[in-house]
PDB file of C-alpha atoms in Angstrom:
ATOM      1  CA  ARG V   4     -35.595  54.224 -25.987  1.00 43.00           C
ATOM      2  CA  SER V   5     -34.516  54.894 -22.362  1.00 45.00           C
ATOM      3  CA  ARG V   6     -35.129  53.211 -19.682  1.00 50.00           C
ATOM      4  CA  ARG V   7     -34.509  54.316 -16.000  1.00 48.00           C
ATOM      5  CA  THR V   8     -34.250  52.570 -12.810  1.00 45.00           C
ATOM      6  CA  ALA V   9     -36.930  53.805  -9.746  1.00 43.00           C
ATOM      7  CA  PRO V  10     -35.546  55.806  -6.991  1.00 44.00           C
ATOM      8  CA  ARG V  11     -35.672  54.675  -3.199  1.00 43.00           C
ATOM      9  CA  ARG V  12     -39.026  57.185  -2.622  1.00 42.00           C
ATOM     10  CA  ARG V  13     -41.918  56.018  -4.993  1.00 43.00           C
ATOM     11  CA  ARG V  14     -45.379  57.745  -4.861  1.00 50.00           C
ATOM     12  CA  THR V  15     -47.106  54.323  -5.990  1.00 49.00           C
ATOM     13  CA  ARG V  16     -45.679  51.074  -6.737  1.00 54.00           C
ATOM     14  CA  SER V  17     -47.208  48.175  -8.188  1.00 51.00           C
ATOM     15  CA  HIS V  18     -45.718  44.563  -9.018  1.00 50.00           C
ATOM     16  CA  CYS V  19     -48.079  42.852 -12.131  1.00 51.00           C
ATOM     17  CA  ARG V  20     -47.417  38.976 -13.388  1.00 48.00           C
ATOM     18  CA  SER V  21     -45.331  38.239 -15.917  1.00 40.00           C
ATOM     19  CA  GLY V  22     -46.653  38.674 -19.163  1.00 43.00           C
ATOM     20  CA  GLU V  23     -49.765  41.703 -17.660  1.00 50.00           C
ATOM     21  CA  MET V  24     -48.182  44.776 -19.267  1.00 51.00           C
ATOM     22  CA  PHE V  25     -51.525  45.789 -19.760  1.00 52.00           C
ATOM     23  CA  PRO V  26     -53.269  45.852 -16.557  1.00 52.00           C
ATOM     24  CA  ARG V  27     -57.216  45.246 -16.075  1.00 52.00           C
ATOM     25  CA  ARG V  28     -57.696  48.873 -14.906  1.00 51.00           C
ATOM     26  CA  LEU V  29     -56.214  50.497 -17.942  1.00 52.00           C
ATOM     27  CA  GLN V  30     -58.513  47.493 -19.666  1.00 52.00           C
ATOM     28  CA  ALA V  31     -61.598  48.775 -18.326  1.00 52.00           C
ATOM     29  CA  SER V  32     -60.793  52.392 -18.945  1.00 50.00           C
ATOM     30  CA  VAL V  33     -60.467  51.677 -23.124  1.00 49.00           C
ATOM     31  CA  ARG V  34     -63.674  49.988 -22.161  1.00 48.00           C
ATOM     32  CA  LYS V  35     -65.221  53.154 -20.634  1.00 49.00           C
ATOM     33  CA  PHE V  36     -64.147  56.275 -22.857  1.00 47.00           C
ATOM     34  CA  GLY V  37     -63.913  53.807 -25.843  1.00 47.00           C
ATOM     35  CA  THR V  38     -65.650  56.095 -28.160  1.00 49.00           C
ATOM     36  CA  THR V  39     -64.610  58.105 -31.019  1.00 50.00           C
ATOM     37  CA  SER V  40     -64.995  62.251 -31.751  1.00 52.00           C
ATOM     38  CA  SER V  41     -63.534  64.261 -34.641  1.00 65.00           C
ATOM     39  CA  SER V  42     -61.182  66.094 -32.275  1.00 80.00           C
ATOM     40  CA  PRO V  43     -59.478  63.344 -29.635  1.00 86.00           C
ATOM     41  CA  LEU V  44     -57.949  66.724 -27.865  1.00 87.00           C
ATOM     42  CA  SER V  45     -57.751  70.227 -28.119  1.00 92.00           C
ATOM     43  CA  TRP V  46     -55.178  73.317 -26.766  1.00 92.00           C
ATOM     44  CA  GLN V  47     -56.720  75.421 -24.004  1.00 92.00           C
ATOM     45  CA  PRO V  48     -54.642  78.409 -22.202  1.00 93.00           C
ATOM     46  CA  THR V  49     -53.072  77.857 -18.850  1.00 92.00           C
ATOM     47  CA  GLY V  50     -53.454  81.621 -17.674  1.00 94.00           C
ATOM     48  CA  LYS V  51     -49.823  81.816 -17.071  1.00 96.00           C
ATOM     49  CA  PRO V  52     -47.806  83.218 -19.813  1.00 98.00           C
ATOM     50  CA  GLN V  53     -44.917  80.737 -21.847  1.00 98.00           C
ATOM     51  CA  GLN V  54     -41.155  80.986 -19.825  1.00 98.00           C
ATOM     52  CA  THR V  55     -37.431  80.818 -20.962  1.00 99.00           C
ATOM     53  CA  LEU V  56     -34.793  80.304 -19.113  1.00 99.00           C
ATOM     54  CA  ALA V  57     -33.676  84.008 -17.154  1.00 98.00           C
ATOM     55  CA  SER V  58     -29.973  83.265 -18.547  1.00 98.00           C
ATOM     56  CA  GLY V  59     -27.583  80.732 -20.070  1.00 98.00           C
ATOM     57  CA  VAL V  60     -26.086  77.843 -18.711  1.00 98.00           C
ATOM     58  CA  GLU V  61     -23.846  74.558 -19.873  1.00 97.00           C
ATOM     59  CA  LYS V  62     -22.693  71.371 -19.133  1.00 98.00           C
ATOM     60  CA  SER V  63     -20.261  69.248 -20.400  1.00 98.00           C
ATOM     61  CA  GLY V  64     -19.482  65.900 -19.919  1.00 98.00           C
ATOM     62  CA  VAL V  65     -19.396  62.392 -22.528  1.00 97.00           C
ATOM     63  CA  GLY V  66     -21.747  60.762 -24.673  1.00 94.00           C
ATOM     64  CA  LEU V  67     -22.746  57.487 -23.817  1.00 92.00           C
ATOM     65  CA  HIS V  68     -23.025  55.974 -27.562  1.00 90.00           C
ATOM     66  CA  SER V  69     -19.755  58.284 -29.202  1.00 92.00           C
ATOM     67  CA  GLY V  70     -17.447  58.620 -26.283  1.00 93.00           C
ATOM     68  CA  ALA V  71     -17.434  62.449 -27.549  1.00 95.00           C
ATOM     69  CA  SER V  72     -17.096  64.766 -24.823  1.00 97.00           C
ATOM     70  CA  THR V  73     -19.678  67.602 -25.447  1.00 96.00           C
ATOM     71  CA  THR V  74     -20.703  70.800 -24.467  1.00 97.00           C
ATOM     72  CA  VAL V  75     -24.478  72.245 -23.960  1.00 98.00           C
ATOM     73  CA  ARG V  76     -25.547  75.206 -23.351  1.00 98.00           C
ATOM     74  CA  LEU V  77     -28.765  75.713 -22.206  1.00 99.00           C
ATOM     75  CA  LEU V  78     -29.300  79.912 -23.763  1.00 98.00           C
ATOM     76  CA  PRO V  79     -33.022  81.861 -23.890  1.00 98.00           C
ATOM     77  CA  ALA V  80     -35.240  81.880 -26.409  1.00 98.00           C
ATOM     78  CA  MET V  81     -37.948  83.934 -28.129  1.00 98.00           C
ATOM     79  CA  ALA V  82     -41.316  83.387 -26.749  1.00 98.00           C
ATOM     80  CA  GLY V  83     -42.984  80.901 -29.804  1.00 96.00           C
ATOM     81  CA  GLU V  84     -39.310  79.424 -31.089  1.00 97.00           C
ATOM     82  CA  GLY V  85     -39.902  76.400 -28.304  1.00 98.00           C
ATOM     83  CA  ARG V  86     -37.026  74.513 -27.529  1.00 98.00           C
ATOM     84  CA  TYR V  87     -34.545  73.599 -30.396  1.00 98.00           C
ATOM     85  CA  PHE V  88     -30.771  72.691 -30.526  1.00 98.00           C
ATOM     86  CA  SER V  89     -28.517  74.639 -32.766  1.00 93.00           C
ATOM     87  CA  PRO V  90     -25.780  72.498 -33.999  1.00 79.00           C
ATOM     88  CA  GLY V  91     -23.328  75.151 -34.998  1.00 75.00           C
ATOM     89  CA  PRO V  92     -23.052  76.949 -37.787  1.00 76.00           C
ATOM     90  CA  GLY V  93     -24.170  76.625 -41.254  1.00 77.00           C
ATOM     91  CA  ARG V  94     -26.452  73.729 -39.707  1.00 81.00           C
ATOM     92  CA  PRO V  95     -29.975  73.817 -39.516  1.00 89.00           C
ATOM     93  CA  ARG V  96     -31.759  74.360 -35.756  1.00 94.00           C
ATOM     94  CA  ILE V  97     -33.620  70.914 -35.183  1.00 97.00           C
ATOM     95  CA  PRO V  98     -36.597  71.751 -33.149  1.00 98.00           C
ATOM     96  CA  ALA V  99     -37.134  69.455 -30.432  1.00 98.00           C
ATOM     97  CA  THR V 100     -40.242  68.101 -31.260  1.00 96.00           C
ATOM     98  CA  VAL V 101     -41.787  64.877 -32.474  1.00 93.00           C
ATOM     99  CA  ASP V 102     -41.875  65.006 -35.846  1.00 95.00           C
ATOM    100  CA  HIS V 103     -38.004  65.500 -36.156  1.00 97.00           C
ATOM    101  CA  VAL V 104     -37.504  61.804 -33.851  1.00 96.00           C
ATOM    102  CA  VAL V 105     -35.966  58.985 -35.516  1.00 96.00           C
ATOM    103  CA  GLU V 106     -35.535  55.595 -34.625  1.00 91.00           C
ATOM    104  CA  SER V 107     -32.405  54.914 -33.077  1.00 90.00           C
ATOM    105  CA  PRO V 108     -31.385  52.227 -30.410  1.00 86.00           C
ATOM    106  CA  LEU V 109     -31.140  52.777 -26.814  1.00 88.00           C
ATOM    107  CA  CYS V 110     -32.011  56.197 -27.086  1.00 92.00           C
ATOM    108  CA  THR V 111     -33.834  58.905 -28.173  1.00 95.00           C
ATOM    109  CA  THR V 112     -32.832  61.435 -31.566  1.00 97.00           C
ATOM    110  CA  LEU V 113     -33.427  64.121 -33.505  1.00 98.00           C
ATOM    111  CA  ARG V 114     -32.685  64.531 -36.974  1.00 96.00           C
ATOM    112  CA  ARG V 115     -33.666  67.806 -39.406  1.00 95.00           C
ATOM    113  CA  GLY V 116     -31.347  66.425 -42.997  1.00 92.00           C
ATOM    114  CA  ALA V 117     -27.805  65.497 -42.380  1.00 90.00           C
ATOM    115  CA  ALA V 118     -28.056  67.533 -38.536  1.00 93.00           C
ATOM    116  CA  ARG V 119     -28.588  65.199 -35.733  1.00 95.00           C
ATOM    117  CA  VAL V 120     -28.753  65.234 -32.020  1.00 96.00           C
ATOM    118  CA  LEU V 121     -28.031  61.866 -29.903  1.00 97.00           C
ATOM    119  CA  THR V 122     -29.732  60.988 -26.282  1.00 97.00           C
ATOM    120  CA  VAL V 123     -32.030  64.422 -26.309  1.00 98.00           C
ATOM    121  CA  GLU V 124     -34.409  63.002 -23.148  1.00 97.00           C
ATOM    122  CA  HIS V 125     -33.046  63.325 -19.828  1.00 97.00           C
ATOM    123  CA  LEU V 126     -32.517  66.883 -21.023  1.00 98.00           C
ATOM    124  CA  LEU V 127     -36.172  67.796 -22.534  1.00 98.00           C
ATOM    125  CA  SER V 128     -37.416  65.689 -20.163  1.00 96.00           C
ATOM    126  CA  ALA V 129     -35.790  68.675 -17.618  1.00 96.00           C
ATOM    127  CA  LEU V 130     -36.621  71.540 -19.180  1.00 97.00           C
ATOM    128  CA  GLU V 131     -40.291  70.302 -19.700  1.00 95.00           C
ATOM    129  CA  ALA V 132     -40.788  69.387 -16.502  1.00 93.00           C
ATOM    130  CA  SER V 133     -39.294  72.964 -15.084  1.00 95.00           C
ATOM    131  CA  GLY V 134     -41.385  74.565 -17.257  1.00 95.00           C
ATOM    132  CA  VAL V 135     -39.108  76.130 -19.965  1.00 98.00           C
ATOM    133  CA  ASP V 136     -40.981  76.338 -23.070  1.00 98.00           C
ATOM    134  CA  ASN V 137     -38.591  78.069 -25.017  1.00 99.00           C
ATOM    135  CA  ALA V 138     -34.680  77.391 -24.915  1.00 99.00           C
ATOM    136  CA  ARG V 139     -32.121  77.616 -27.560  1.00 98.00           C
ATOM    137  CA  LEU V 140     -29.669  74.490 -26.720  1.00 98.00           C
ATOM    138  CA  GLU V 141     -26.065  74.998 -28.689  1.00 97.00           C
ATOM    139  CA  ILE V 142     -23.750  72.060 -29.037  1.00 95.00           C
ATOM    140  CA  ASP V 143     -20.212  71.627 -29.079  1.00 94.00           C
ATOM    141  CA  GLY V 144     -17.540  68.801 -29.974  1.00 92.00           C
ATOM    142  CA  GLY V 145     -20.224  66.243 -31.050  1.00 92.00           C
ATOM    143  CA  ASP V 146     -23.722  65.660 -31.865  1.00 94.00           C
ATOM    144  CA  GLU V 147     -24.304  63.887 -28.543  1.00 96.00           C
ATOM    145  CA  VAL V 148     -26.315  65.480 -25.337  1.00 98.00           C
ATOM    146  CA  PRO V 149     -23.931  64.398 -22.524  1.00 98.00           C
ATOM    147  CA  ILE V 150     -25.031  61.104 -19.859  1.00 96.00           C
ATOM    148  CA  LEU V 151     -23.632  63.199 -17.075  1.00 97.00           C
ATOM    149  CA  ASP V 152     -24.472  60.939 -13.736  1.00 96.00           C
ATOM    150  CA  GLY V 153     -27.370  58.949 -16.478  1.00 95.00           C
ATOM    151  CA  SER V 154     -30.141  60.568 -14.947  1.00 96.00           C
ATOM    152  CA  ALA V 155     -31.907  64.632 -15.037  1.00 96.00           C
ATOM    153  CA  ARG V 156     -30.852  65.685 -12.105  1.00 96.00           C
ATOM    154  CA  GLU V 157     -27.811  67.442 -13.285  1.00 98.00           C
ATOM    155  CA  TRP V 158     -30.048  69.315 -15.875  1.00 98.00           C
ATOM    156  CA  VAL V 159     -33.217  69.843 -13.132  1.00 96.00           C
ATOM    157  CA  GLU V 160     -30.141  71.678 -11.344  1.00 97.00           C
ATOM    158  CA  ALA V 161     -28.499  73.703 -13.899  1.00 98.00           C
ATOM    159  CA  ILE V 162     -32.168  75.063 -15.089  1.00 98.00           C
ATOM    160  CA  GLU V 163     -32.188  75.986 -10.793  1.00 96.00           C
ATOM    161  CA  GLU V 164     -29.710  77.929 -11.311  1.00 97.00           C
ATOM    162  CA  ALA V 165     -30.584  79.908 -15.021  1.00 98.00           C
ATOM    163  CA  GLY V 166     -33.800  80.929 -13.305  1.00 98.00           C
ATOM    164  CA  LEU V 167     -37.110  81.426 -15.294  1.00 98.00           C
ATOM    165  CA  CYS V 168     -38.766  84.420 -16.516  1.00 98.00           C
ATOM    166  CA  ALA V 169     -41.783  85.326 -18.803  1.00 98.00           C
ATOM    167  CA  ALA V 170     -40.566  84.799 -22.754  1.00 98.00           C
ATOM    168  CA  LYS V 171     -41.107  88.041 -25.379  1.00 98.00           C
ATOM    169  CA  ASP V 172     -42.138  87.532 -28.779  1.00 97.00           C
ATOM    170  CA  HIS V 173     -39.691  90.151 -31.151  1.00 96.00           C
ATOM    171  CA  ASN V 174     -42.562  92.872 -30.517  1.00 97.00           C
ATOM    172  CA  GLY V 175     -41.895  92.227 -26.561  1.00 97.00           C
ATOM    173  CA  ASN V 176     -45.139  90.512 -25.914  1.00 97.00           C
ATOM    174  CA  GLU V 177     -45.726  87.496 -23.998  1.00 98.00           C
ATOM    175  CA  ILE V 178     -47.202  84.802 -25.525  1.00 97.00           C
ATOM    176  CA  ALA V 179     -49.882  82.578 -23.502  1.00 97.00           C
ATOM    177  CA  LYS V 180     -48.737  79.276 -22.697  1.00 97.00           C
ATOM    178  CA  LEU V 181     -51.323  76.367 -23.715  1.00 95.00           C
ATOM    179  CA  ALA V 182     -51.990  72.576 -22.311  1.00 92.00           C
ATOM    180  CA  THR V 183     -53.189  69.660 -24.452  1.00 90.00           C
ATOM    181  CA  LEU V 184     -56.762  68.713 -22.990  1.00 92.00           C
ATOM    182  CA  ILE V 185     -58.079  65.378 -24.224  1.00 93.00           C
ATOM    183  CA  HIS V 186     -61.472  64.147 -24.990  1.00 92.00           C
ATOM    184  CA  GLU V 187     -60.931  60.373 -26.098  1.00 93.00           C
ATOM    185  CA  PRO V 188     -58.494  57.361 -25.240  1.00 93.00           C
ATOM    186  CA  MET V 189     -55.413  57.290 -27.231  1.00 92.00           C
ATOM    187  CA  TYR V 190     -52.802  54.803 -27.188  1.00 91.00           C
ATOM    188  CA  VAL V 191     -49.660  53.508 -29.928  1.00 92.00           C
ATOM    189  CA  TRP V 192     -48.301  50.339 -29.580  1.00 91.00           C
ATOM    190  CA  ARG V 193     -45.327  48.533 -31.329  1.00 89.00           C
ATOM    191  CA  ASP V 194     -44.460  44.604 -29.773  1.00 88.00           C
ATOM    192  CA  ASP V 195     -44.883  44.428 -26.387  1.00 85.00           C
ATOM    193  CA  SER V 196     -44.109  48.365 -25.210  1.00 90.00           C
ATOM    194  CA  PHE V 197     -47.456  51.092 -25.256  1.00 93.00           C
ATOM    195  CA  VAL V 198     -48.765  54.465 -24.457  1.00 94.00           C
ATOM    196  CA  ALA V 199     -51.499  55.557 -24.035  1.00 94.00           C
ATOM    197  CA  ALA V 200     -53.336  58.682 -22.635  1.00 94.00           C
ATOM    198  CA  PHE V 201     -56.826  58.985 -20.732  1.00 93.00           C
ATOM    199  CA  PRO V 202     -59.210  62.237 -20.197  1.00 93.00           C
ATOM    200  CA  GLN V 203     -58.038  62.740 -16.407  1.00 89.00           C
ATOM    201  CA  ARG V 204     -58.635  66.594 -14.247  1.00 86.00           C
ATOM    202  CA  LYS V 205     -55.088  65.758 -13.373  1.00 87.00           C
ATOM    203  CA  THR V 206     -51.861  64.507 -14.705  1.00 89.00           C
ATOM    204  CA  LYS V 207     -51.606  61.979 -13.612  1.00 92.00           C
ATOM    205  CA  ILE V 208     -47.765  59.614 -15.499  1.00 93.00           C
ATOM    206  CA  THR V 209     -47.979  55.566 -14.758  1.00 94.00           C
ATOM    207  CA  TYR V 210     -45.395  53.894 -15.995  1.00 93.00           C
ATOM    208  CA  GLY V 211     -44.064  49.965 -16.414  1.00 94.00           C
ATOM    209  CA  ILE V 212     -41.135  48.357 -17.267  1.00 92.00           C
ATOM    210  CA  SER V 213     -40.858  44.062 -17.691  1.00 91.00           C
ATOM    211  CA  PHE V 214     -37.722  42.060 -17.844  1.00 88.00           C
ATOM    212  CA  PRO V 215     -38.970  38.818 -16.346  1.00 88.00           C
ATOM    213  CA  GLN V 216     -34.955  37.526 -17.190  1.00 87.00           C
ATOM    214  CA  VAL V 217     -33.393  39.852 -15.056  1.00 88.00           C
ATOM    215  CA  PRO V 218     -35.588  38.583 -11.204  1.00 89.00           C
ATOM    216  CA  ALA V 219     -34.202  42.019  -9.965  1.00 87.00           C
ATOM    217  CA  ILE V 220     -36.569  43.976 -11.982  1.00 88.00           C
ATOM    218  CA  GLY V 221     -38.839  42.085 -12.898  1.00 90.00           C
ATOM    219  CA  CYS V 222     -42.141  43.781 -13.588  1.00 92.00           C
ATOM    220  CA  ARG V 223     -43.084  47.005 -11.873  1.00 91.00           C
ATOM    221  CA  TRP V 224     -45.554  49.851 -12.062  1.00 93.00           C
ATOM    222  CA  PHE V 225     -44.621  53.418 -10.796  1.00 91.00           C
ATOM    223  CA  SER V 226     -47.373  56.093 -10.498  1.00 93.00           C
ATOM    224  CA  CYS V 227     -47.287  59.736  -9.563  1.00 91.00           C
ATOM    225  CA  PHE V 228     -49.136  63.538 -10.392  1.00 90.00           C
ATOM    226  CA  PRO V 229     -45.275  65.007 -11.948  1.00 83.00           C
ATOM    227  CA  MET V 230     -46.761  68.694 -11.108  1.00 78.00           C
ATOM    228  CA  ASP V 231     -47.080  68.332  -7.568  1.00 79.00           C
ATOM    229  CA  ASP V 232     -44.275  70.429  -6.361  1.00 71.00           C
ATOM    230  CA  LEU V 233     -40.548  68.466  -6.114  1.00 84.00           C
ATOM    231  CA  VAL V 234     -42.328  65.640  -7.069  1.00 89.00           C
ATOM    232  CA  TYR V 235     -39.777  65.414 -10.244  1.00 92.00           C
ATOM    233  CA  ALA V 236     -37.112  67.198  -9.244  1.00 90.00           C
ATOM    234  CA  GLU V 237     -36.856  64.408  -6.656  1.00 91.00           C
ATOM    235  CA  GLU V 238     -38.497  61.478  -7.364  1.00 90.00           C
ATOM    236  CA  ILE V 239     -38.229  61.267 -11.460  1.00 92.00           C
ATOM    237  CA  GLY V 240     -35.371  63.285 -12.427  1.00 93.00           C
ATOM    238  CA  PRO V 241     -32.788  61.843  -9.932  1.00 94.00           C
ATOM    239  CA  SER V 242     -33.946  58.359 -11.664  1.00 91.00           C
ATOM    240  CA  ARG V 243     -30.866  56.998 -13.650  1.00 91.00           C
ATOM    241  CA  THR V 244     -30.261  54.890 -17.012  1.00 86.00           C
ATOM    242  CA  PHE V 245     -30.248  51.003 -16.849  1.00 84.00           C
ATOM    243  CA  CYS V 246     -28.701  48.268 -19.296  1.00 81.00           C
ATOM    244  CA  ILE V 247     -29.038  44.523 -19.403  1.00 81.00           C
ATOM    245  CA  TYR V 248     -25.641  43.281 -20.792  1.00 79.00           C
ATOM    246  CA  GLU V 249     -27.625  41.502 -23.599  1.00 78.00           C
ATOM    247  CA  GLU V 250     -27.725  45.137 -24.812  1.00 75.00           C
ATOM    248  CA  VAL V 251     -23.802  45.528 -23.742  1.00 73.00           C
ATOM    249  CA  ASP V 252     -22.235  46.345 -27.136  1.00 66.00           C
ATOM    250  CA  LEU V 253     -18.879  44.556 -26.084  1.00 50.00           C
TER     251      LEU V 253
END
């Protein structure tokens, strides 16, 4: 699990009382939409083709957890292949999907068989926000994506350098990009953490953190419309990972 400090510019910011990590407005939303259907979500065409990188680009750095120096290459991929890691010769590709996420402390790890890739969250966030639907991600020197400056900013810049183009399948055809349409509330939780999704015409993200033991952080909420131009690149991507002293392995 990765946490990020909020950048200076914010769209919506609010504070909450200690322990109030499920705001009253979300509780009201659950009651308002609290129905059950046979299909809580569906996929609909966006009217746009899937995209991939127009050229390759690479970044090198040190892994936050492993300390290993690694190089990651972002390469074009065929339409329909999605985003996936290619750890090396003789090792299976690892699709960057929730089906391959395994539990790991303070980072997101993907695993397939004996192959794994650690700390993928900033890179995958940048690819999704930049509209890269298909990408081959090669990693050399270790099994952890470098932390760089602790944010997704350098990945966004690398993607901008590579450029985007319509992805083609093996027959040279474009494939339509689909978007998720949510029909009823969905939520998962563990201990005091939760993720909830509600029906809405325009994508809006609200994120909250609560660290009552750290007065400088406390309990905060941040909301934005990530699909608006430059919102991710200027407000979310530069947000940097942080940790508290008790979590440091000395």
